[in-house]
CSV table of N, CA and C in Angstrom, one decimal:
chain,number,residue,atom,x,y,z
J,69,LEU,N,-3.1,8.1,-8.1
J,69,LEU,CA,-3.3,8.4,-6.7
J,69,LEU,C,-4.6,9.2,-6.6
J,70,GLU,N,-5.4,8.8,-5.6
J,70,GLU,CA,-6.6,9.6,-5.4
J,70,GLU,C,-7.0,9.6,-3.9
J,71,VAL,N,-7.6,10.6,-3.5
J,71,VAL,CA,-8.1,10.6,-2.1
J,71,VAL,C,-9.5,10.0,-2.1
J,72,LEU,N,-9.7,9.1,-1.1
J,72,LEU,CA,-11.0,8.5,-1.0
J,72,LEU,C,-11.5,8.7,0.4
J,73,ASN,N,-12.7,9.3,0.6
J,73,ASN,CA,-13.3,9.5,1.9
J,73,ASN,C,-14.4,8.5,2.1
J,74,ILE,N,-14.4,7.8,3.2
J,74,ILE,CA,-15.4,6.8,3.5
J,74,ILE,C,-15.9,7.1,4.9
J,75,ASP,N,-17.2,6.7,5.1
J,75,ASP,CA,-17.8,6.8,6.4
J,75,ASP,C,-17.7,5.5,7.1
J,76,CYS,N,-17.2,5.5,8.3
J,76,CYS,CA,-17.0,4.2,9.1
J,76,CYS,C,-17.9,4.1,10.3
J,77,CYS,N,-18.2,2.9,10.6
J,77,CYS,CA,-18.9,2.6,11.8
J,77,CYS,C,-18.6,1.2,12.2
J,78,PRO,N,-18.9,0.8,13.4
J,78,PRO,CA,-18.6,-0.6,13.9
J,78,PRO,C,-19.1,-1.7,12.9
J,79,CYS,N,-20.2,-1.4,12.3
J,79,CYS,CA,-20.7,-2.5,11.3
J,79,CYS,C,-20.1,-2.4,10.0
J,80,ALA,N,-19.3,-1.4,9.7
J,80,ALA,CA,-18.7,-1.2,8.4
J,80,ALA,C,-17.3,-0.6,8.6
J,81,PRO,N,-16.3,-1.3,9.1
J,81,PRO,CA,-15.0,-0.7,9.3
J,81,PRO,C,-14.3,-0.4,8.0
J,82,ALA,N,-13.4,0.6,8.1
J,82,ALA,CA,-12.7,1.1,6.9
J,82,ALA,C,-12.0,0.0,6.1
J,83,PRO,N,-11.3,-0.9,6.8
J,83,PRO,CA,-10.6,-1.9,6.0
J,83,PRO,C,-11.5,-2.8,5.2
J,84,LEU,N,-12.7,-3.1,5.8
J,84,LEU,CA,-13.6,-3.9,5.0
J,84,LEU,C,-14.2,-3.2,3.8
J,85,GLN,N,-14.5,-1.9,4.0
J,85,GLN,CA,-15.0,-1.1,2.9
J,85,GLN,C,-14.0,-1.0,1.8
J,86,LEU,N,-12.8,-0.8,2.2
J,86,LEU,CA,-11.7,-0.7,1.2
J,86,LEU,C,-11.5,-2.0,0.5
J,87,LEU,N,-11.5,-3.1,1.2
J,87,LEU,CA,-11.4,-4.4,0.6
J,87,LEU,C,-12.4,-4.7,-0.5
J,88,LYS,N,-13.7,-4.2,-0.2
J,88,LYS,CA,-14.8,-4.4,-1.2
J,88,LYS,C,-14.5,-3.6,-2.4
J,89,LEU,N,-13.6,-2.5,-2.3
J,89,LEU,CA,-13.3,-1.7,-3.5
J,89,LEU,C,-12.0,-2.2,-4.2
J,90,GLY,N,-11.5,-3.3,-3.7
J,90,GLY,CA,-10.3,-3.9,-4.3
J,90,GLY,C,-9.0,-3.2,-3.7
J,91,LEU,N,-9.1,-2.7,-2.5
J,91,LEU,CA,-7.9,-2.0,-1.9
J,91,LEU,C,-7.6,-2.7,-0.6
J,92,PHE,N,-6.3,-2.7,-0.2
J,92,PHE,CA,-5.9,-3.2,1.1
J,92,PHE,C,-5.4,-2.1,2.0
J,93,ALA,N,-5.9,-2.0,3.2
J,93,ALA,CA,-5.6,-0.9,4.1
J,93,ALA,C,-4.2,-1.1,4.7
J,94,CYS,N,-3.6,0.0,5.1
J,94,CYS,CA,-2.3,-0.1,5.8
J,94,CYS,C,-2.4,-0.3,7.3
J,95,ALA,N,-3.6,-0.1,7.8
J,95,ALA,CA,-3.9,-0.2,9.2
J,95,ALA,C,-5.3,-0.6,9.5
J,96,PRO,N,-5.6,-1.4,10.6
J,96,PRO,CA,-6.9,-1.8,10.8
J,96,PRO,C,-7.9,-0.7,11.3
J,97,ILE,N,-7.3,0.3,11.9
J,97,ILE,CA,-8.1,1.5,12.3
J,97,ILE,C,-7.6,2.7,11.7
J,98,ALA,N,-8.4,3.5,11.1
J,98,ALA,CA,-8.1,4.8,10.5
J,98,ALA,C,-6.9,4.7,9.5
J,99,PRO,N,-7.0,3.8,8.5
J,99,PRO,CA,-5.9,3.7,7.5
J,99,PRO,C,-5.7,5.0,6.8
J,100,SER,N,-4.4,5.3,6.5
J,100,SER,CA,-4.1,6.6,5.8
J,100,SER,C,-3.6,6.2,4.4
J,101,LEU,N,-3.5,4.9,4.1
J,101,LEU,CA,-3.1,4.5,2.8
J,101,LEU,C,-3.8,3.2,2.5
J,102,ALA,N,-4.2,3.0,1.2
J,102,ALA,CA,-4.8,1.8,0.8
J,102,ALA,C,-4.1,1.5,-0.6
J,103,VAL,N,-3.7,0.2,-0.7
J,103,VAL,CA,-3.0,-0.2,-1.9
J,103,VAL,C,-3.9,-1.2,-2.7
J,104,ASP,N,-3.9,-1.0,-4.0
J,104,ASP,CA,-4.7,-1.8,-4.9
J,104,ASP,C,-4.2,-3.3,-4.8
J,105,LEU,N,-5.2,-4.2,-4.6
J,105,LEU,CA,-4.8,-5.6,-4.5
J,105,LEU,C,-4.0,-6.2,-5.6
J,106,ARG,N,-4.3,-5.7,-6.8
J,106,ARG,CA,-3.6,-6.1,-8.0
J,106,ARG,C,-2.1,-5.7,-7.9
J,107,GLY,N,-1.9,-4.5,-7.4
J,107,GLY,CA,-0.5,-4.0,-7.2
J,107,GLY,C,0.2,-4.8,-6.2
J,108,LEU,N,-0.4,-5.2,-5.1
J,108,LEU,CA,0.2,-6.0,-4.0
J,108,LEU,C,0.5,-7.4,-4.6
J,109,GLU,N,-0.4,-7.9,-5.4
J,109,GLU,CA,-0.1,-9.3,-6.0
J,109,GLU,C,1.1,-9.2,-7.0
J,110,LEU,N,1.2,-8.1,-7.7
J,110,LEU,CA,2.3,-7.9,-8.6
J,110,LEU,C,3.6,-7.9,-7.8
J,111,ILE,N,3.6,-7.1,-6.7
J,111,ILE,CA,4.8,-7.0,-5.9
J,111,ILE,C,5.1,-8.3,-5.2
J,112,ARG,N,4.1,-9.0,-4.7
J,112,ARG,CA,4.4,-10.4,-4.1
J,112,ARG,C,5.0,-11.3,-5.1
J,113,THR,N,4.5,-11.3,-6.4
J,113,THR,CA,5.1,-12.1,-7.4
J,113,THR,C,6.5,-11.7,-7.7
J,114,LEU,N,6.7,-10.4,-7.8
J,114,LEU,CA,8.1,-9.9,-8.1
J,114,LEU,C,9.0,-10.4,-7.0
J,115,PHE,N,8.6,-10.3,-5.7
J,115,PHE,CA,9.5,-10.7,-4.6
J,115,PHE,C,9.7,-12.2,-4.6
J,116,VAL,N,9.0,-13.0,-5.3
J,116,VAL,CA,9.3,-14.4,-5.4
J,116,VAL,C,10.6,-14.6,-6.3
J,117,TRP,N,10.8,-13.7,-7.2
J,117,TRP,CA,11.9,-13.8,-8.2
J,117,TRP,C,13.1,-12.9,-7.8
J,118,ILE,N,12.9,-11.9,-7.0
J,118,ILE,CA,14.1,-11.1,-6.6
J,118,ILE,C,14.0,-11.0,-5.1
J,119,THR,N,15.1,-10.5,-4.5
J,119,THR,CA,15.2,-10.3,-3.0
J,119,THR,C,14.1,-9.3,-2.6
J,120,PRO,N,13.2,-9.7,-1.7
J,120,PRO,CA,12.2,-8.7,-1.2
J,120,PRO,C,12.8,-7.5,-0.6
J,121,ASN,N,12.4,-6.4,-1.0
J,121,ASN,CA,13.0,-5.1,-0.5
J,121,ASN,C,11.9,-4.0,-0.7
J,122,THR,N,11.1,-3.9,0.4
J,122,THR,CA,10.0,-2.9,0.3
J,122,THR,C,10.6,-1.5,0.4
J,123,THR,N,11.8,-1.3,1.0
J,123,THR,CA,12.4,0.0,1.1
J,123,THR,C,12.8,0.5,-0.3
J,124,ALA,N,13.4,-0.3,-1.1
J,124,ALA,CA,13.8,0.0,-2.5
J,124,ALA,C,12.6,0.3,-3.3
J,125,TRP,N,11.6,-0.6,-3.2
J,125,TRP,CA,10.4,-0.4,-4.0
J,125,TRP,C,9.7,0.9,-3.7
J,126,CYS,N,9.6,1.3,-2.4
J,126,CYS,CA,9.0,2.6,-2.0
J,126,CYS,C,9.9,3.8,-2.5
J,127,GLU,N,11.2,3.6,-2.4
J,127,GLU,CA,12.0,4.7,-2.9
J,127,GLU,C,11.8,4.9,-4.4
J,128,ALA,N,11.8,3.8,-5.1
J,128,ALA,CA,11.6,3.9,-6.6
J,128,ALA,C,10.2,4.5,-6.9
J,129,LEU,N,9.2,4.1,-6.1
J,129,LEU,CA,7.8,4.7,-6.3
J,129,LEU,C,7.8,6.2,-6.0
J,130,GLU,N,8.5,6.6,-4.9
J,130,GLU,CA,8.5,8.0,-4.6
J,130,GLU,C,9.1,8.8,-5.7
J,131,VAL,N,10.2,8.3,-6.2
J,131,VAL,CA,10.9,9.1,-7.3
J,131,VAL,C,10.0,9.1,-8.5
J,132,PHE,N,9.3,8.0,-8.8
J,132,PHE,CA,8.4,8.0,-10.0
J,132,PHE,C,7.3,9.0,-9.8
J,133,LEU,N,6.7,9.0,-8.6
J,133,LEU,CA,5.5,9.9,-8.3
J,133,LEU,C,6.0,11.4,-8.3
J,134,THR,N,7.2,11.6,-7.7
J,134,THR,CA,7.7,13.0,-7.7
J,134,THR,C,7.9,13.5,-9.1
J,135,ALA,N,8.4,12.7,-10.0
J,135,ALA,CA,8.6,13.1,-11.3
J,135,ALA,C,7.3,13.5,-12.1
J,136,ARG,N,6.2,13.0,-11.5
J,136,ARG,CA,4.9,13.2,-12.1
J,136,ARG,C,4.1,14.2,-11.3
J,137,GLY,N,4.7,15.0,-10.4
J,137,GLY,CA,4.1,16.1,-9.7
J,137,GLY,C,3.5,15.7,-8.4
J,138,TYR,N,3.6,14.5,-7.9
J,138,TYR,CA,3.1,14.1,-6.6
J,138,TYR,C,4.2,14.3,-5.6
J,139,LYS,N,3.8,14.8,-4.4
J,139,LYS,CA,4.8,15.0,-3.4
J,139,LYS,C,4.3,14.5,-2.1
J,140,LEU,N,5.0,13.5,-1.5
J,140,LEU,CA,4.6,13.0,-0.2
J,140,LEU,C,5.1,13.9,0.9
J,141,SER,N,4.3,14.0,2.0
J,141,SER,CA,4.6,15.0,3.0
J,141,SER,C,5.9,14.7,3.8
J,142,THR,N,6.2,13.5,4.2
J,142,THR,CA,7.4,13.2,5.0
J,142,THR,C,8.2,12.0,4.4
J,143,LYS,N,9.4,12.0,4.7
J,143,LYS,CA,10.3,10.9,4.3
J,143,LYS,C,9.9,9.6,5.1
J,144,ASP,N,10.0,8.5,4.4
J,144,ASP,CA,9.6,7.2,5.0
J,144,ASP,C,8.1,7.0,5.3
J,145,ASN,N,7.4,8.0,4.9
J,145,ASN,CA,5.9,8.0,5.1
J,145,ASN,C,5.3,6.8,4.3
J,146,LEU,N,5.6,6.8,3.0
J,146,LEU,CA,5.1,5.7,2.2
J,146,LEU,C,5.7,4.4,2.6
J,147,ARG,N,7.0,4.3,2.8
J,147,ARG,CA,7.6,3.1,3.2
J,147,ARG,C,7.0,2.4,4.4
J,148,HIS,N,6.8,3.2,5.4
J,148,HIS,CA,6.2,2.6,6.6
J,148,HIS,C,4.8,2.1,6.4
J,149,ARG,N,3.9,2.9,5.7
J,149,ARG,CA,2.5,2.5,5.5
J,149,ARG,C,2.5,1.4,4.5
J,150,PHE,N,3.2,1.5,3.4
J,150,PHE,CA,3.2,0.4,2.4
J,150,PHE,C,3.7,-0.9,3.0
J,151,SER,N,4.8,-0.9,3.8
J,151,SER,CA,5.3,-2.1,4.4
J,151,SER,C,4.3,-2.8,5.3
J,152,ASN,N,3.5,-2.0,6.0
J,152,ASN,CA,2.4,-2.6,6.8
J,152,ASN,C,1.4,-3.3,5.9
J,153,ALA,N,1.0,-2.6,4.9
J,153,ALA,CA,0.0,-3.2,4.0
J,153,ALA,C,0.5,-4.4,3.3
J,154,TYR,N,1.7,-4.4,2.8
J,154,TYR,CA,2.3,-5.5,2.2
J,154,TYR,C,2.5,-6.7,3.1
J,155,HIS,N,2.9,-6.4,4.3
J,155,HIS,CA,3.1,-7.5,5.3
J,155,HIS,C,1.8,-8.2,5.6
J,156,TRP,N,0.8,-7.5,5.9
J,156,TRP,CA,-0.5,-8.1,6.3
J,156,TRP,C,-1.2,-8.7,5.0
J,157,TYR,N,-1.0,-8.2,3.9
J,157,TYR,CA,-1.5,-8.8,2.7
J,157,TYR,C,-0.8,-10.2,2.5
J,158,SER,N,0.5,-10.2,2.7
J,158,SER,CA,1.2,-11.5,2.5
J,158,SER,C,0.9,-12.5,3.6
J,159,VAL,N,0.6,-12.1,4.8
J,159,VAL,CA,0.3,-13.0,5.9
J,159,VAL,C,-1.2,-13.5,5.8
J,160,LEU,N,-2.1,-12.6,5.4
J,160,LEU,CA,-3.5,-13.1,5.3
J,160,LEU,C,-3.7,-13.7,3.9
């Protein structure tokens, strides 16, 4: 996990800048989470073979990150933002 600060303007919106870095934004305006495209592809492939369940995936990821010293500020924060990113990655 890392914090990435980018400067945005109408000619270079945040999602486009993130995509050039290999990241997919959770929102089209002022994204607060970006997910690595390779990770999204892994999850998409996984969900072909098992029942898609972003809630379980996010719960497991939160437990994994907490065990390594990372703490998310609110419950369902990751699930909501990740689900948005995964949904639009799958659609587009």
